[in-house]
Tab-separated table of C-alpha atoms in Angstrom:
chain	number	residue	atom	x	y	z
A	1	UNK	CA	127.988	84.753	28.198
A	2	UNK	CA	126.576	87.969	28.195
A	3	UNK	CA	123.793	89.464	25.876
A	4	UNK	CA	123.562	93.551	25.349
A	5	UNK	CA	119.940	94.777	24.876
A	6	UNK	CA	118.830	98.483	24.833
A	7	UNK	CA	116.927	99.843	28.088
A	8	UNK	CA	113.540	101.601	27.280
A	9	UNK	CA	113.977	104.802	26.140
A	10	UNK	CA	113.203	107.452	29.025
A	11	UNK	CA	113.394	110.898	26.693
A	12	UNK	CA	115.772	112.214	23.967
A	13	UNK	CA	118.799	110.844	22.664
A	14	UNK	CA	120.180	107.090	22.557
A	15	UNK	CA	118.713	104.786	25.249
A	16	UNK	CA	121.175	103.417	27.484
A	17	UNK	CA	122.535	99.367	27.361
A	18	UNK	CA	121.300	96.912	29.611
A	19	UNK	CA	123.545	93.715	29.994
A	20	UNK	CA	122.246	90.308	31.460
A	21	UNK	CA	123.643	87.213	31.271
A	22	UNK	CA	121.974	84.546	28.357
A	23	UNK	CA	122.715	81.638	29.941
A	24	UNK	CA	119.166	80.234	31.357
A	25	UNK	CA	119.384	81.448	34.778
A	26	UNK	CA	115.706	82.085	35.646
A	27	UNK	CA	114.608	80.593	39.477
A	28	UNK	CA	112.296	77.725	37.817
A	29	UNK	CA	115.550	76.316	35.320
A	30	UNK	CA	117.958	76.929	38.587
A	31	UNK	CA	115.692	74.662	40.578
A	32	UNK	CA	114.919	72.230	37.952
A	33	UNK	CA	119.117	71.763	37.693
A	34	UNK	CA	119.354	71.635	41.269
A	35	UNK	CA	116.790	68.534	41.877
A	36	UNK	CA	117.805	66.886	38.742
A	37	UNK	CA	120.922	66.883	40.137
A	38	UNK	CA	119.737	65.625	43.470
A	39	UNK	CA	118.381	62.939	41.840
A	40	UNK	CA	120.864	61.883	39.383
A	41	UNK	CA	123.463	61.449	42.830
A	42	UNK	CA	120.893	59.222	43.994
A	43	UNK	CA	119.575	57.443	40.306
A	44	UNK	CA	120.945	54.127	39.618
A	45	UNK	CA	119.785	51.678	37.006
A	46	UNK	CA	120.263	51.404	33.051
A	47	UNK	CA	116.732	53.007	32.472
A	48	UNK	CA	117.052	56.386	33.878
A	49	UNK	CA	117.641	58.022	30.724
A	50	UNK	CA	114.286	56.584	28.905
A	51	UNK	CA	112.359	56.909	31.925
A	52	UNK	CA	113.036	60.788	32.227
A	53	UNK	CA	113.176	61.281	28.906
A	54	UNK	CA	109.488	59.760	28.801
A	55	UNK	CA	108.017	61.535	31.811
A	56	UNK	CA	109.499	64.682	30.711
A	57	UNK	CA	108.067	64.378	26.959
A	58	UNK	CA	104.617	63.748	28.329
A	59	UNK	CA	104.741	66.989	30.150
A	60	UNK	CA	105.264	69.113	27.518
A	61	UNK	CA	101.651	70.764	26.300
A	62	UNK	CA	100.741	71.338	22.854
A	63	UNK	CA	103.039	68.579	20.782
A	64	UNK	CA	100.552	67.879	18.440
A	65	UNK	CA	100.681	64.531	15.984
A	66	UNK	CA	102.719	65.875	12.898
A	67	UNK	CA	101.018	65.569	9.844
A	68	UNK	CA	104.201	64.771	7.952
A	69	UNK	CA	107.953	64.157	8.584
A	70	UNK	CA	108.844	67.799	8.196
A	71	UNK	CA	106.136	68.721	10.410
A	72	UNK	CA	107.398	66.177	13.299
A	73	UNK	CA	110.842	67.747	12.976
A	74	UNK	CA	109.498	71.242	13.699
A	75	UNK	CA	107.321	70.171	16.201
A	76	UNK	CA	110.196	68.979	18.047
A	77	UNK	CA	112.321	71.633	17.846
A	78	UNK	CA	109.293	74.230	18.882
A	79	UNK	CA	109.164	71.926	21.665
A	80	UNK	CA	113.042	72.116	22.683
A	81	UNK	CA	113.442	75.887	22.682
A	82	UNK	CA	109.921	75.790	24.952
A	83	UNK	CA	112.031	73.757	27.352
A	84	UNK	CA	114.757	76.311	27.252
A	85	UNK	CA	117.309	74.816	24.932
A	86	UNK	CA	118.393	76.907	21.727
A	87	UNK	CA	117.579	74.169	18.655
A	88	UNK	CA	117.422	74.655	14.919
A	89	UNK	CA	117.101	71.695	12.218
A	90	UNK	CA	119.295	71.435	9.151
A	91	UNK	CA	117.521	72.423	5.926
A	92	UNK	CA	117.004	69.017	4.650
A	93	UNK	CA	115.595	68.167	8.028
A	94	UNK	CA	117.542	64.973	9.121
A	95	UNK	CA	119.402	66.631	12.324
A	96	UNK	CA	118.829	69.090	14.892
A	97	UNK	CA	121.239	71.568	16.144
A	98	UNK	CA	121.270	72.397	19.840
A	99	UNK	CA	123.134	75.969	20.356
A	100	UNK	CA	122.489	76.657	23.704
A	101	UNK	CA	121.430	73.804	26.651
A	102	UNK	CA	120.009	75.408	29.813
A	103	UNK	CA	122.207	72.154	31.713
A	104	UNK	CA	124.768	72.699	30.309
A	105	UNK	CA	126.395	73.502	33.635
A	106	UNK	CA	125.902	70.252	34.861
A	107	UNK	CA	126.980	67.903	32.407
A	108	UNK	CA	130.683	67.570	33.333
A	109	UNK	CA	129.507	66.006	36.222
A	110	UNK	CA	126.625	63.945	35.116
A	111	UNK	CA	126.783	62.825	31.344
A	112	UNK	CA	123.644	61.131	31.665
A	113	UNK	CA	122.141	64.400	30.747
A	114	UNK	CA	123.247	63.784	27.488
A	115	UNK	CA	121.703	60.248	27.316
A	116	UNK	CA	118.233	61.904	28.682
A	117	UNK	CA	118.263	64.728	25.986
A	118	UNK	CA	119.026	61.986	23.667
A	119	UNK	CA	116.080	60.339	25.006
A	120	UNK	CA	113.938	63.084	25.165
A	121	UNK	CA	114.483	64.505	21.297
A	122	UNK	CA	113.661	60.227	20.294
A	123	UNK	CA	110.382	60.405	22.714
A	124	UNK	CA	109.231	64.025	21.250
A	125	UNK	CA	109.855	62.210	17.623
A	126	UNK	CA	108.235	59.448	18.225
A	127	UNK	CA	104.778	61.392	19.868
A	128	UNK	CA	104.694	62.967	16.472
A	129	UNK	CA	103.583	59.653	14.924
A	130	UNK	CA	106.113	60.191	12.485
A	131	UNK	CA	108.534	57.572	11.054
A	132	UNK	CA	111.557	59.693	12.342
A	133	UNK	CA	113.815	58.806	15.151
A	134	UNK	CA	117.249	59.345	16.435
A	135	UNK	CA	119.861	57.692	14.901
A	136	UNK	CA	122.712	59.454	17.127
A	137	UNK	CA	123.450	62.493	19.454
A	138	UNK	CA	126.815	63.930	18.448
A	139	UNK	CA	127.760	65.680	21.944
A	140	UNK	CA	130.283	68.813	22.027
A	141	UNK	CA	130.906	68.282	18.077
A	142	UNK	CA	132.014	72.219	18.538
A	143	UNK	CA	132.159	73.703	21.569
A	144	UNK	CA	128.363	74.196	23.300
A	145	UNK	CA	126.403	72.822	20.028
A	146	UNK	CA	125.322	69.274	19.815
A	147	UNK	CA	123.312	67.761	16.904
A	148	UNK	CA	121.069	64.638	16.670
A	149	UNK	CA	121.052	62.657	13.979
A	150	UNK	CA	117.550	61.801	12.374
A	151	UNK	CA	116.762	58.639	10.913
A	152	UNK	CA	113.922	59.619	8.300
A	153	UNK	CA	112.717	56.771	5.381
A	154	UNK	CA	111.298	59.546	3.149
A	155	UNK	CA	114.526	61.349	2.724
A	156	UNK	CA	116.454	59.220	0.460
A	157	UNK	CA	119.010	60.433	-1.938
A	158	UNK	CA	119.128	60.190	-6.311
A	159	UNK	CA	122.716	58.864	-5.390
A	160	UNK	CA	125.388	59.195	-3.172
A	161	UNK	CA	129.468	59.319	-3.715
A	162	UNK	CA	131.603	58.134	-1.305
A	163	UNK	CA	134.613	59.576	-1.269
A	164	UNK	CA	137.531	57.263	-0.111
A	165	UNK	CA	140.036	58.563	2.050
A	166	UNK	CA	143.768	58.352	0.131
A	167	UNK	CA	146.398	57.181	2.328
A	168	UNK	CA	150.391	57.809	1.385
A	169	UNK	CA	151.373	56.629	-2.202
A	170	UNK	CA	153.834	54.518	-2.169
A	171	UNK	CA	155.276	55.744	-4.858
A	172	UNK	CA	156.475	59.123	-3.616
A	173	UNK	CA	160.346	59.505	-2.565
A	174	UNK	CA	160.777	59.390	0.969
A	175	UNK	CA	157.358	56.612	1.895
A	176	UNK	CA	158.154	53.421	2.981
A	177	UNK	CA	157.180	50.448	0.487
């Protein structure tokens, strides 16, 4: 995709547009896809997906304990968009949004991404020292967002109405009984 920003203006009248593209294309995320991708063709093993997930979470500076629930959520999106992914949480707080993933590129042709993003939003939680986990990465759920679930004990609801799902009535002309 391509983003449209004005240049710097240079004298009188309307400066002209710049265009760039807004995919993350800078050398350090290009050569962070290229090795991961090196090593995925060469990964094996059920525990890839924690084990980056892990070593990547620990390298991530400031992610400060979270003083409450709300605070552990925002922590981890801060941290996501410092990595270079495009994340926003719901307004209740119990999923996060990612709009933009600087690997995306790559994950046709290794979903494990996925399962180490997964990973990696559960690790980030859990270094907040907050009861709040991942309960589920929904992957693609429109085209280039994903959201993660969040498990969180202190958001529980007054009530809840399920709404069941109504089949054909049997009664109506024309519907097998």
């Amino acid at each position: 995709s391509v983003a449209r920003e004005p240049a710097e203006a240079a004298g009188r009248g309307r400066p002209r547009w710049l265009y760039r593209s807004s995919r993350a294309t800078s050398a350090p995320i290009r050569f962070l896809a290229e090795a991961l991708t090196a090593q995925l063709s060469r990964a094996g093993g059920s525990d890839i997906a924690a084990d980056a997930a892990a070593r990547w979470a620990s390298a991530i500076p400031g992610l400060p304990p979270a003083a409450t629930p709300d605070d552990a959520v925002d922590g981890t999106v801060d941290a996501l968009n410092r990595l270079g992914f495009t994340a926003t949480a719901s307004p209740v707080g119990d999923a996060i949004a990612v709009t933009a993933c600087p690997y995306s590129d790559l994950v046709d042709g290794n979903p494990v991404i996925c399962d180490i993003h997964a990973a990696l939003v559960g690790r980030l939680l859990e270094q907040t020292g907050q009861p709040v986990s991942v309960a589920a990465l929904d992957i693609g759920i429109r085209e280039g967002v994903c959201v993660a679930r969040l498990r969180r004990p202190d958001l529980t609801p007054v009530r809840t109405i399920t709404i069941q799902e109504r089949g054909p009535d049997p009664t109506a002309e024309g519907t097998p009984t």
